[in-house]
Every structure is written in structure tokens, then in C-alpha cells.
Amino acid sequence: MAAGFLATLLLIGIFQQTIAKPFVVTIGAALSSERHQDIFHQAVQGLNRHISPSVVFNSTSILMDANPIRSALDVCDKLLPQNIYAVIASHPNSSDQSPISVSYTCGFYRIPVIGITARDSAFSDQNVHSTFLRTVPSYSHQADVWVALLQHFKWTQVILIVGTDEEGRSILSRFQTLAEPIKIKIEKVIKFVPGENNYTAPLLNIVTAQSRVILMSASLEDAEQLYLDAIYLRLTGDDFAWIVTEQAFSALSAPIGLLGLHLINGSNEDAHIRDSISILGHGFEKAIKDHNITQPPSRCQDMGTWQDGELVMDYLRKTKLEDGETGQVSFNEQGDRQFPVYEIQNINEDNKVFAVGLYGSVKPIIEPLRMAGSITWPGGVAVQPKGQKISRNLTVVTIAEKPFVDVYKLKPGEVCSDVKEKSFYCSHTNITTGEVTHHCCSGYCMDMLNEISNIVNFTFSIHLSSDGLFGSFERHNSSKQRHWNGMIGELLSHKADIIVAPLTINPERAKVIDFTKPFKYQGLTILVKKTTKDSSLASFLQPFQDTLWILVGLSVHVVALVLYLLDRFSPFGRFKLAKSEDTEEDALNLSSAMWFAWGVLLNSGIGEGTPRSFSARVLGMVWAGFAMIIVASYTANLAAFLVLDRPEASISGIDDPRLRNPNERYRYATVTGSAVEMYFKRQVELSTMYRTMENKNYPTAEEAIEEIRKEDLQAFIWDSPRLEFEAARDCNLVTAGELFGRSGLGIGLQKNSPWTQEVSLAVLKLHEKGFMEKLDNEWILAESTSACPESNSAPATLGLTNMAGVFMMVAGGIVAGVLLIFVEIAYKRHRGLKEKELELARNAADRWRGNIEKRRTLRQTLQKQREEQIHSNALRKPPTPPIRANSTSPIRRPSFNEAMGQKILPSTNYTPTHGCQRSGRTVTWHNPAHNADYNII
């Protein structure tokens, strides 16, 4: 039992000793000198003082041999037997040869290698160098600095000079990858074969190129010859800019004004050794803590690989040293160092090198490039080159488009100054015949071009577009090949340097050319011929429909009839008031009711014949309210129909059904190859309109506008400034609908043109000082003065044509009144004759009755006289026989006609006693007895 206890204690002690024993990691090194070997050993010893006691680092090193085979054998014979876990590799002392043999040998066994001087781009290939890390970046990483410098100087077009070796291909590939997203164009790539004695032939390509920014990657030896040949070809003048790699910058023949790079601490092997040791210490410490790391191979004869080599590589690749002696040390997926710090250097006029900037930082920042100090450029100038071949005489292409460009054809012997004060000579070459004609160009764009040339300091020559088109991407001769025509095509083919015309900015054009800031904003509108409304005599009746007029007229008479009936049968009407002093003639008869109803409706005064009964008055008030509403509605609609009436467009705008659903009878179009046509082609909802117009479009806007005037074209879709200008000058034209497809007009330049920024800034300056507004007033608004009687922006005034019907109605009323007065006179005369005949008849009857009475009285008197005479005769003498009435000698009596023909005179001597009084007058009939001519036989 005691023996068992002792055995247990022994096992515990052995286990404790096993746990307490640190993990030993041996780091190997293949360095360039013995001094660096000493620094390496000191760094490993210092690492043990800062690392956990559970891990102990040992060191072993060899000198790097210039012979790669010998270096590989040294690794096998001297390093691997020491059970090395990682290797730090430098370069041979006598050359800068890369430690490729060390990488191959260690990589075979999956032993990590950290290179401290290897800049070759080949080490970035993880398929070949899978266990290689380096604390220095590859040469191809300088492409990152190139891109940053190009962005800083705002150069967008470059020429690359690279070798055909691995380094040349690597830096070219990396630069292309970085430049494409930010739209830096590589105009030419000039490749040279390293080791040649003359590079004049490839450098000649620079002479014909547009770009003047040259990026060069070359070794020190090749750079010497390249500089000499470039100086011979005059490629290092004041228009050029050269940016080169570290190796090329060190050449003795480097010209003045060169910009080069220098990796800070790139050749400081001491600092890189210490940073490498720190990386290995932190990486292994964490890997051993997390995993049980096995021992690596100890002989080159072992064919197996280190099982934990990939695991250790992952830990080392993820290790980051924040405060290393060479800055922040970290690695990317390819094992290359990230965030290196470069110094931007420049050669001044004294052939001295000095720093002008810094790229990179200990900590990554948003803008890694910081430039400070003045730069001397090639040719010894201090002004930054524009980066492209500069010609101060620019070729301007334009197109006739009023009011922006007005073209006048010169007659023999004429000059532009005689034609117009502010005009410029411009030529035109016929695209088919080649004939050149001479013109004068003036207008909005020409004045703007002249002002911009003064600001930017360039001269210009102007020519008109040969095919008269703005520019569109069309198929060539119905083939599959497509190209840009018009002004855009001339700009792309370098026949022109700048387009100064009312050129619409759109995405299709912006892909192939550069635009300045817009000099004018505009939209699209539609030009049509006015459809004037013929004002009829019944124009004043337009506010109401015919049906409503009929109902209003019917209502007047119905209300008048009801008013008459209500007042007639109401017990309180004038017809029923017994004690009323009003006579029957003052009562509301049917005629007065009609007058009342019309008077209320027409808002005229009502003098007499108003309803008396309460029921009729209630109806009268309701009718008055009805009349007020009708009159107010009529007045409001009359203003809409007459006061605001003006000639209208035949369509309402872009959404008009005649445009959206086209037919053969309604033709509309735009200009071929213009931005308007592109707009319709691009908009899916307008595809039907585009297909309809495609074969009907006109070559120029002038032809289309003339067709509108002739009414051969019903609608023309074009830029609003031009159409509004034409509509203001021609009273028969009008723009229809609201603006759509809003865009800007800009100046076009070649892609990445050095003039783009300056011209754009000049346009903004002209806006700021009000020059563009001045051009608007001078060319667009002033030329738009019109002789039209009414303005499109103000309501139209009423004329005789609008109110002729009212005057005709008044005239009709006058004529009707005159006719009616004649009718009344005739009627009155006819009625007077009837009354006179009736009066005569009455008088005749009265006379007849009077004559009868007279005869009766006369007979009675005569009879009495005869009786008295007979009585007296009887007393005097014997009686005589009486005279009989039927005697043959009767008494002569006057006929009726004679009696009627007697004169009737008033008399005070005789008064009839039998109803002879009429109308207060006394009538005396002549007694036949008093007439001497009357005898009784």
C-alpha cells in the first residue's frame, strides 16, 4: 500500500513537470549578413521577455546564398534539422535576388516563410507560394498610388509603359482593375522587351496619342534607356506628366519634373526583422493556446508535409501588429502586406529629389493621399499639365437651330461683319458632294461661345454639321454595324473638339461624350396650328345648352300663367276686393303676369301688374330666386366662354388620345436622330408613339415647322424654347399641353477632354453674372415679339365677332318693335273704321227714330190743325167734304234719304219729348211745316 502511494506521488510530480514545461518554437532565418543574424537572435531573445512563459522561442539562422540551389540545400541541411516552425527570409548580400528557393523548399513542407525584402509580384500567387508572407508590398501595389495621384490631379486618360515580364503584367493588371470603376481610361499600353538598347519605336506611339500622362513601370536598367529615348523624342516637355515606380525613379537619367514613389522603411531590414519576429510571436502564442501544434519535419528526406502548417499560416495571416517599427503590419489573403506608406517624390530643376506628398498611414483613413509642397513638372514649369494634348484653336461644330444658331448664307463678296454685327464665319461641307459653302452664324450659342473663349482663353473655328443631325446611334447602311452620326459622330471621330449648339443632355450621349453644366434648362412640348373658333351670332347663348334655354323660356310662361291663376282665384286678389279702390284694369291679368315673369328674370324694374295675393307672391319670390341663380350661372359661364375664349390647340398634350392611339389621319413627328427621338425610344410607355413617328420624322426642325404651317403635319414635338419662339412669331401656331421630358442643354466635348472642367466652370460663371439671362432677353424674348392681337398669357378681350349676336338681338328687337307699331296702327285704324261705322249706324238709327217721331208728331199736329180748321170753317160756312188720305192728291212727304240728308243743328227752340237726348247733346229736327218749300197738297 505504501508502494502504491509513492507511485501515485511520483506520477503527480511527473505530470506537474510535464504541465509546467513550456512549448519550444524554433524560428529559422536566411539573412543577408551576419549583422542581421545578430539582430535576428537579439529580437528572438527579446520576444521571450514579452511572451507568455508557456511558449519559448529559439532561433537559428543561415546566410542567404546568391545561388538559389545552394540556398535550398542550406535550408535542408542547416535549418530543417533544428525543427524550425517558421523562416524569415531576406536576400543575398551581393544582389537583390528574391528568396524564391527558400519559399519553394519551405512551402513544400508547409512551413511558413516571412519575406522581409521580397517585392516580386510572383510571390502573390498563393497557388505557388502558399506559405509565403511578406512585410513589404509587391511592386504591383504601386498601382494603388498611381490611381490616387490621378484622382488628385483629375486626370482621366493615361498611357502605360510596362515591360513584357512578370512585373509589367502584374502592375498592368492591377491598374486596369482599379482604374475601370473610377472611369480612368487607358488610351495606350506601350509594352517593351526588358534589356533592349533602344526603345524609340514603342515610344513613338506616344507622339500621336491624345493623353499626355505617362505611367511607367521598369527596372533600373531599362528605365535609364527609356528616359534617354523619351528625351530624344521630346516626350518630357511641359505638356507631359510622368509618374514612375520606385525602381524607375532611381535611374540617373531621370528627367526634371518626374514624380516617383519611395516605400518608407522599404530597405530597413533591421526593422522588418523585428516586426517579423513580433508577428511570429503573437501568432504562435495564440495558435498554441488554441491547438495542440505538432512538430514540423526535421529532414528534407521526409516526404510528408507538416499537418499543422496550414493552421499556423491562418493564424499568422490574421495577426495584426498595430505599432510595428515599419508601421501597421497586416496581411491580405495573398499574404501581401496591407497599408504600406509611400513617399511621393519629385525631381526639381536642380536635379534634386524631395518629397511632395505621402500615401498611406499607420491607421487606414478615408483619404490616404496627402500632398504638400510645390511640384516641378516636366519642362521645369510649376503649372500642372492638363494631361492631354492641348490645342488652343478648337474646332467647333454646330447646327442651324433658331434662335440658338441662326445661319445666313454669304453671297460672293460679302463678309459676316457686313451681314450682322455679332456674327461669326462658319462653313458647311456637303456630305455627298463635298461642296463647301460659306455662311455666317449668329445667335444665342454663338455669343455664349465667344464669351467662353475669352474666359478660358482659346480660339475657335466653326463649321456646320455635315449631315445636319444632332447625333444618334444608328445602323450603318442597314447593316449590323452601328455608329454615331451628326455632331456626336464628328466629335467622336475627332473632326471637332467641341459642340456648341442646343444639344440635349441625355444618358445615351453622356456615355460617349462629356457634357458641361447645362447652360439652359428646357422641356419638350408640341407645336400645332391654331384651330380658331368661328364666332356665330348665337355666341352669347353658349353658356347654356339648347335644352336649358328651352326649359328657361317654358318656365317663364308657365310661372306667368300660374301667377295669373293664383291671383285671379285668390280671395285676396284685386279681382275679389269689394272695397278696393283699384279698378278691374289694375288687376293682374295674363299680360301683366307675363311682364312680371320676364321682368324678374331679366332684372328689370316692375312698375305695375304685381301679384296681390299671398300665394302668388310666394311663387313670385321663388321665381326671383330661380332667376338670380340662372342669371349668376349664365354670367359666370359667359366669362368662361367669351372673356377667356382664345384660339385653342387641336390636342390637349402628350396624353391626348390622338397621340396615344394614333391613326393615319392625324400625323405627328419629331426630328430624326435627335434627343427627342431618343427620349421616345427610351420610354416604354411611349413606345407606340415612337413606332408611329419612326418613319415620319423630318431631317430638320425647319421642315417640320413649315409642314405644320401648310397643315400637312398636325403636330410637331420638339424642344420648348424653339417651339415657343416660333409660336410667338406666328399667330397661327400654338404650343399644346404642359412641358414634359424636362432636360438641360449643354456643351459637348470629347470624353475626358482637358477643356471640360474649364468650359463647365465658365458656363457657371456666366450664369452667376447674369450673362445667360441677358442672352435670353436678347435672342429669345426680344425675337419673340409678335404682332398677334392678343397675348397667350392674358385673357382674350371680347370683340364684335363674339357679341354680334347680342347686337343682332337688339337690332331684331328694334325691327320687331317697328313692325309691331305698324301692326298696331293698322289694327287701330281698322278698329277705328269699325267703330265709326258702328257710330254712323247708331246715328242713323237715332235719326230714323227721330224722323219717325217727328212724323208722328207732325201728323198729330196736322190732324189737330185740320180739326181746328174744320171746326172754324164749320162755324163760318157750310162744311166742305174732308180730304181723304187715299186721295189722288196726297200730301207730299219727304223720303227717308231726304230726311237723313237734312242738316241737324242744335236748337233751343225745339226739344224732342220722345227720347231724343243722347250723350248730353240736344238735337233739333227741322219741321217741314216751317219750310216754305214743303207743301201739303
Short mmCIF file of N, CA, C and O in Angstrom, two decimals, residues 332-401:
data_model
loop_
_atom_site.label_atom_id
_atom_site.label_comp_id
_atom_site.label_asym_id
_atom_site.label_seq_id
_atom_site.Cartn_x
_atom_site.Cartn_y
_atom_site.Cartn_z
N ASN A 332 -3.04 40.56 -46.40
CA ASN A 332 -4.28 40.24 -47.10
C ASN A 332 -4.35 38.76 -47.39
O ASN A 332 -3.51 37.98 -46.92
N GLU A 333 -5.32 38.34 -48.17
CA GLU A 333 -5.50 36.93 -48.45
C GLU A 333 -4.33 36.34 -49.24
O GLU A 333 -4.07 35.14 -49.19
N GLN A 334 -3.63 37.19 -50.01
CA GLN A 334 -2.49 36.71 -50.78
C GLN A 334 -1.20 36.72 -49.97
O GLN A 334 -0.14 36.31 -50.48
N GLY A 335 -1.26 37.16 -48.72
CA GLY A 335 -0.06 37.20 -47.89
C GLY A 335 0.74 38.47 -48.07
O GLY A 335 1.83 38.59 -47.48
N ASP A 336 0.27 39.43 -48.86
CA ASP A 336 0.98 40.69 -49.06
C ASP A 336 0.64 41.66 -47.93
O ASP A 336 -0.46 41.64 -47.36
N ARG A 337 1.59 42.53 -47.65
CA ARG A 337 1.38 43.50 -46.58
C ARG A 337 0.36 44.54 -47.02
O ARG A 337 0.35 45.02 -48.15
N GLN A 338 -0.51 44.90 -46.10
CA GLN A 338 -1.52 45.92 -46.35
C GLN A 338 -1.07 47.26 -45.75
O GLN A 338 -0.30 47.30 -44.80
N PHE A 339 -1.63 48.34 -46.33
CA PHE A 339 -1.43 49.70 -45.83
C PHE A 339 0.04 50.10 -45.71
O PHE A 339 0.45 50.62 -44.66
N PRO A 340 0.82 49.89 -46.73
CA PRO A 340 2.20 50.40 -46.67
C PRO A 340 2.19 51.92 -46.83
O PRO A 340 1.22 52.50 -47.29
N VAL A 341 3.26 52.56 -46.45
CA VAL A 341 3.37 54.01 -46.53
C VAL A 341 4.41 54.37 -47.59
O VAL A 341 5.56 53.93 -47.51
N TYR A 342 3.97 55.15 -48.58
CA TYR A 342 4.86 55.60 -49.66
C TYR A 342 5.08 57.11 -49.54
O TYR A 342 4.18 57.86 -49.17
N GLU A 343 6.25 57.49 -49.94
CA GLU A 343 6.56 58.90 -50.04
C GLU A 343 6.53 59.29 -51.52
O GLU A 343 7.13 58.62 -52.36
N ILE A 344 5.78 60.38 -51.85
CA ILE A 344 5.72 60.87 -53.21
C ILE A 344 6.89 61.83 -53.40
O ILE A 344 6.99 62.83 -52.68
N GLN A 345 7.78 61.50 -54.37
CA GLN A 345 8.99 62.29 -54.56
C GLN A 345 8.97 62.96 -55.93
O GLN A 345 8.32 62.49 -56.87
N ASN A 346 9.73 64.05 -56.02
CA ASN A 346 9.77 64.84 -57.24
C ASN A 346 11.21 65.30 -57.49
O ASN A 346 11.95 65.56 -56.55
N ILE A 347 11.58 65.39 -58.77
CA ILE A 347 12.90 65.89 -59.15
C ILE A 347 12.74 67.34 -59.59
O ILE A 347 12.02 67.63 -60.55
N ASN A 348 13.40 68.25 -58.88
CA ASN A 348 13.26 69.66 -59.20
C ASN A 348 14.26 70.10 -60.27
O ASN A 348 14.98 69.28 -60.85
N GLU A 349 14.32 71.40 -60.52
CA GLU A 349 15.17 71.93 -61.59
C GLU A 349 16.66 71.72 -61.30
O GLU A 349 17.49 71.72 -62.23
N ASP A 350 17.00 71.52 -60.03
CA ASP A 350 18.40 71.28 -59.66
C ASP A 350 18.75 69.81 -59.63
O ASP A 350 19.81 69.42 -59.11
N ASN A 351 17.81 68.97 -60.19
CA ASN A 351 18.01 67.52 -60.21
C ASN A 351 18.11 66.95 -58.79
O ASN A 351 18.76 65.92 -58.56
N LYS A 352 17.48 67.60 -57.87
CA LYS A 352 17.42 67.09 -56.50
C LYS A 352 16.06 66.48 -56.24
O LYS A 352 15.04 66.94 -56.75
N VAL A 353 16.09 65.46 -55.41
CA VAL A 353 14.86 64.74 -55.09
C VAL A 353 14.33 65.26 -53.75
O VAL A 353 15.08 65.33 -52.77
N PHE A 354 13.05 65.58 -53.73
CA PHE A 354 12.44 66.00 -52.47
C PHE A 354 11.00 65.48 -52.44
O PHE A 354 10.39 65.20 -53.48
N ALA A 355 10.51 65.33 -51.22
CA ALA A 355 9.17 64.77 -51.03
C ALA A 355 8.11 65.83 -51.22
O ALA A 355 8.26 66.97 -50.76
N VAL A 356 7.02 65.45 -51.91
CA VAL A 356 5.90 66.38 -52.13
C VAL A 356 4.58 65.80 -51.61
O VAL A 356 3.55 66.46 -51.70
N GLY A 357 4.63 64.59 -51.07
CA GLY A 357 3.39 64.01 -50.57
C GLY A 357 3.62 62.69 -49.89
O GLY A 357 4.74 62.16 -49.85
N LEU A 358 2.55 62.15 -49.33
CA LEU A 358 2.61 60.89 -48.60
C LEU A 358 1.36 60.08 -48.91
O LEU A 358 0.25 60.64 -48.99
N TYR A 359 1.56 58.78 -49.09
CA TYR A 359 0.42 57.90 -49.34
C TYR A 359 0.43 56.79 -48.29
O TYR A 359 1.44 56.11 -48.07
N GLY A 360 -0.71 56.57 -47.64
CA GLY A 360 -0.82 55.53 -46.63
C GLY A 360 -0.67 56.12 -45.25
O GLY A 360 -0.34 57.29 -45.05
N SER A 361 -0.93 55.27 -44.24
CA SER A 361 -0.86 55.72 -42.86
C SER A 361 -0.73 54.53 -41.95
O SER A 361 -0.96 53.38 -42.36
N VAL A 362 -0.33 54.81 -40.73
CA VAL A 362 -0.28 53.75 -39.74
C VAL A 362 -1.66 53.16 -39.54
O VAL A 362 -1.84 51.96 -39.39
N LYS A 363 -2.66 54.03 -39.58
CA LYS A 363 -4.05 53.58 -39.49
C LYS A 363 -4.76 53.96 -40.78
O LYS A 363 -4.60 55.07 -41.28
N PRO A 364 -5.55 53.07 -41.34
CA PRO A 364 -6.25 53.38 -42.59
C PRO A 364 -7.18 54.58 -42.40
O PRO A 364 -7.88 54.70 -41.42
N ILE A 365 -7.16 55.48 -43.36
CA ILE A 365 -8.02 56.67 -43.32
C ILE A 365 -8.81 56.74 -44.61
O ILE A 365 -8.55 56.02 -45.58
N ILE A 366 -9.77 57.64 -44.63
CA ILE A 366 -10.63 57.75 -45.81
C ILE A 366 -9.83 58.23 -47.01
O ILE A 366 -9.96 57.70 -48.11
N GLU A 367 -8.99 59.23 -46.83
CA GLU A 367 -8.19 59.76 -47.93
C GLU A 367 -6.72 59.48 -47.62
O GLU A 367 -6.08 60.20 -46.85
N PRO A 368 -6.15 58.43 -48.19
CA PRO A 368 -4.78 58.06 -47.82
C PRO A 368 -3.73 58.98 -48.42
O PRO A 368 -2.59 58.99 -47.94
N LEU A 369 -4.04 59.76 -49.46
CA LEU A 369 -3.05 60.59 -50.13
C LEU A 369 -3.07 62.00 -49.55
O LEU A 369 -4.13 62.64 -49.51
N ARG A 370 -1.89 62.47 -49.14
CA ARG A 370 -1.75 63.85 -48.68
C ARG A 370 -0.62 64.49 -49.45
O ARG A 370 0.53 64.00 -49.41
N MET A 371 -0.94 65.55 -50.19
CA MET A 371 0.05 66.26 -50.98
C MET A 371 0.41 67.57 -50.28
O MET A 371 -0.46 68.27 -49.77
N ALA A 372 1.72 67.87 -50.27
CA ALA A 372 2.20 69.10 -49.63
C ALA A 372 3.43 69.57 -50.39
O ALA A 372 4.28 68.76 -50.78
N GLY A 373 3.53 70.86 -50.60
CA GLY A 373 4.68 71.40 -51.29
C GLY A 373 4.42 71.57 -52.78
O GLY A 373 3.54 70.91 -53.36
N SER A 374 5.16 72.44 -53.39
CA SER A 374 5.01 72.71 -54.81
C SER A 374 5.71 71.64 -55.63
O SER A 374 6.75 71.11 -55.22
N ILE A 375 5.18 71.37 -56.80
CA ILE A 375 5.71 70.31 -57.67
C ILE A 375 6.33 70.96 -58.89
O ILE A 375 5.77 71.89 -59.49
N THR A 376 7.49 70.46 -59.28
CA THR A 376 8.12 70.87 -60.52
C THR A 376 7.73 69.85 -61.59
O THR A 376 7.99 68.65 -61.43
N TRP A 377 7.11 70.32 -62.67
CA TRP A 377 6.64 69.42 -63.71
C TRP A 377 7.65 69.36 -64.85
O TRP A 377 8.55 70.20 -64.93
N PRO A 378 7.51 68.36 -65.73
CA PRO A 378 8.45 68.27 -66.85
C PRO A 378 8.53 69.58 -67.62
O PRO A 378 7.53 70.26 -67.83
N GLY A 379 9.74 69.92 -68.03
CA GLY A 379 9.98 71.20 -68.66
C GLY A 379 10.31 72.28 -67.67
O GLY A 379 10.54 73.43 -68.05
N GLY A 380 10.32 71.94 -66.38
CA GLY A 380 10.65 72.91 -65.35
C GLY A 380 9.54 73.89 -65.04
O GLY A 380 9.80 74.93 -64.43
N VAL A 381 8.29 73.59 -65.42
CA VAL A 381 7.19 74.51 -65.17
C VAL A 381 6.53 74.17 -63.84
O VAL A 381 6.60 73.04 -63.35
N ALA A 382 5.85 75.17 -63.27
CA ALA A 382 5.17 74.98 -61.99
C ALA A 382 3.67 74.76 -62.16
O ALA A 382 2.98 74.45 -61.19
N VAL A 383 3.16 74.94 -63.40
CA VAL A 383 1.73 74.79 -63.65
C VAL A 383 1.44 73.33 -64.00
O VAL A 383 2.13 72.73 -64.83
N GLN A 384 0.43 72.78 -63.34
CA GLN A 384 0.08 71.37 -63.58
C GLN A 384 -0.34 71.17 -65.03
O GLN A 384 -1.17 71.90 -65.55
N PRO A 385 0.20 70.17 -65.72
CA PRO A 385 -0.23 69.89 -67.10
C PRO A 385 -1.69 69.46 -67.14
O PRO A 385 -2.21 68.89 -66.18
N LYS A 386 -2.33 69.74 -68.27
CA LYS A 386 -3.74 69.36 -68.41
C LYS A 386 -3.91 67.87 -68.62
O LYS A 386 -5.01 67.35 -68.49
N GLY A 387 -2.84 67.19 -68.96
CA GLY A 387 -2.92 65.74 -69.09
C GLY A 387 -3.28 65.26 -70.47
O GLY A 387 -3.28 64.06 -70.71
N GLN A 388 -3.61 66.17 -71.37
CA GLN A 388 -3.93 65.78 -72.73
C GLN A 388 -3.32 66.78 -73.70
O GLN A 388 -2.96 67.90 -73.33
N LYS A 389 -3.20 66.36 -74.94
CA LYS A 389 -2.63 67.23 -75.95
C LYS A 389 -3.52 68.44 -76.12
O LYS A 389 -4.71 68.33 -76.37
N ILE A 390 -2.96 69.58 -75.95
CA ILE A 390 -3.73 70.81 -75.94
C ILE A 390 -3.47 71.60 -77.21
O ILE A 390 -2.34 71.83 -77.61
N SER A 391 -4.59 71.99 -77.84
CA SER A 391 -4.52 72.91 -78.97
C SER A 391 -5.41 74.09 -78.62
O SER A 391 -6.59 73.94 -78.33
N ARG A 392 -4.86 75.27 -78.65
CA ARG A 392 -5.60 76.46 -78.26
C ARG A 392 -6.61 76.89 -79.31
O ARG A 392 -7.43 77.75 -79.06
N ASN A 393 -6.54 76.31 -80.49
CA ASN A 393 -7.53 76.60 -81.53
C ASN A 393 -8.48 75.41 -81.63
O ASN A 393 -8.12 74.34 -82.14
N LEU A 394 -9.67 75.57 -81.12
CA LEU A 394 -10.64 74.47 -81.07
C LEU A 394 -11.54 74.50 -82.30
O LEU A 394 -11.92 75.57 -82.79
N THR A 395 -11.86 73.31 -82.78
CA THR A 395 -12.79 73.17 -83.90
C THR A 395 -14.19 72.98 -83.33
O THR A 395 -14.44 72.01 -82.60
N VAL A 396 -15.07 73.90 -83.66
CA VAL A 396 -16.43 73.90 -83.12
C VAL A 396 -17.39 73.43 -84.19
O VAL A 396 -17.36 73.91 -85.33
N VAL A 397 -18.25 72.48 -83.85
CA VAL A 397 -19.31 72.04 -84.76
C VAL A 397 -20.64 72.49 -84.18
O VAL A 397 -20.85 72.45 -82.96
N THR A 398 -21.52 72.97 -85.04
CA THR A 398 -22.83 73.44 -84.60
C THR A 398 -23.86 73.06 -85.64
O THR A 398 -23.55 72.40 -86.64
N ILE A 399 -25.09 73.49 -85.42
CA ILE A 399 -26.19 73.15 -86.31
C ILE A 399 -27.18 74.32 -86.32
O ILE A 399 -27.33 75.03 -85.32
N ALA A 400 -27.81 74.54 -87.46
CA ALA A 400 -28.78 75.63 -87.57
C ALA A 400 -30.02 75.32 -86.75
O ALA A 400 -30.71 74.33 -86.99
N GLU A 401 -30.29 76.16 -85.77
CA GLU A 401 -31.46 75.96 -84.90
C GLU A 401 -31.78 77.29 -84.25
O GLU A 401 -31.16 77.70 -83.27
#
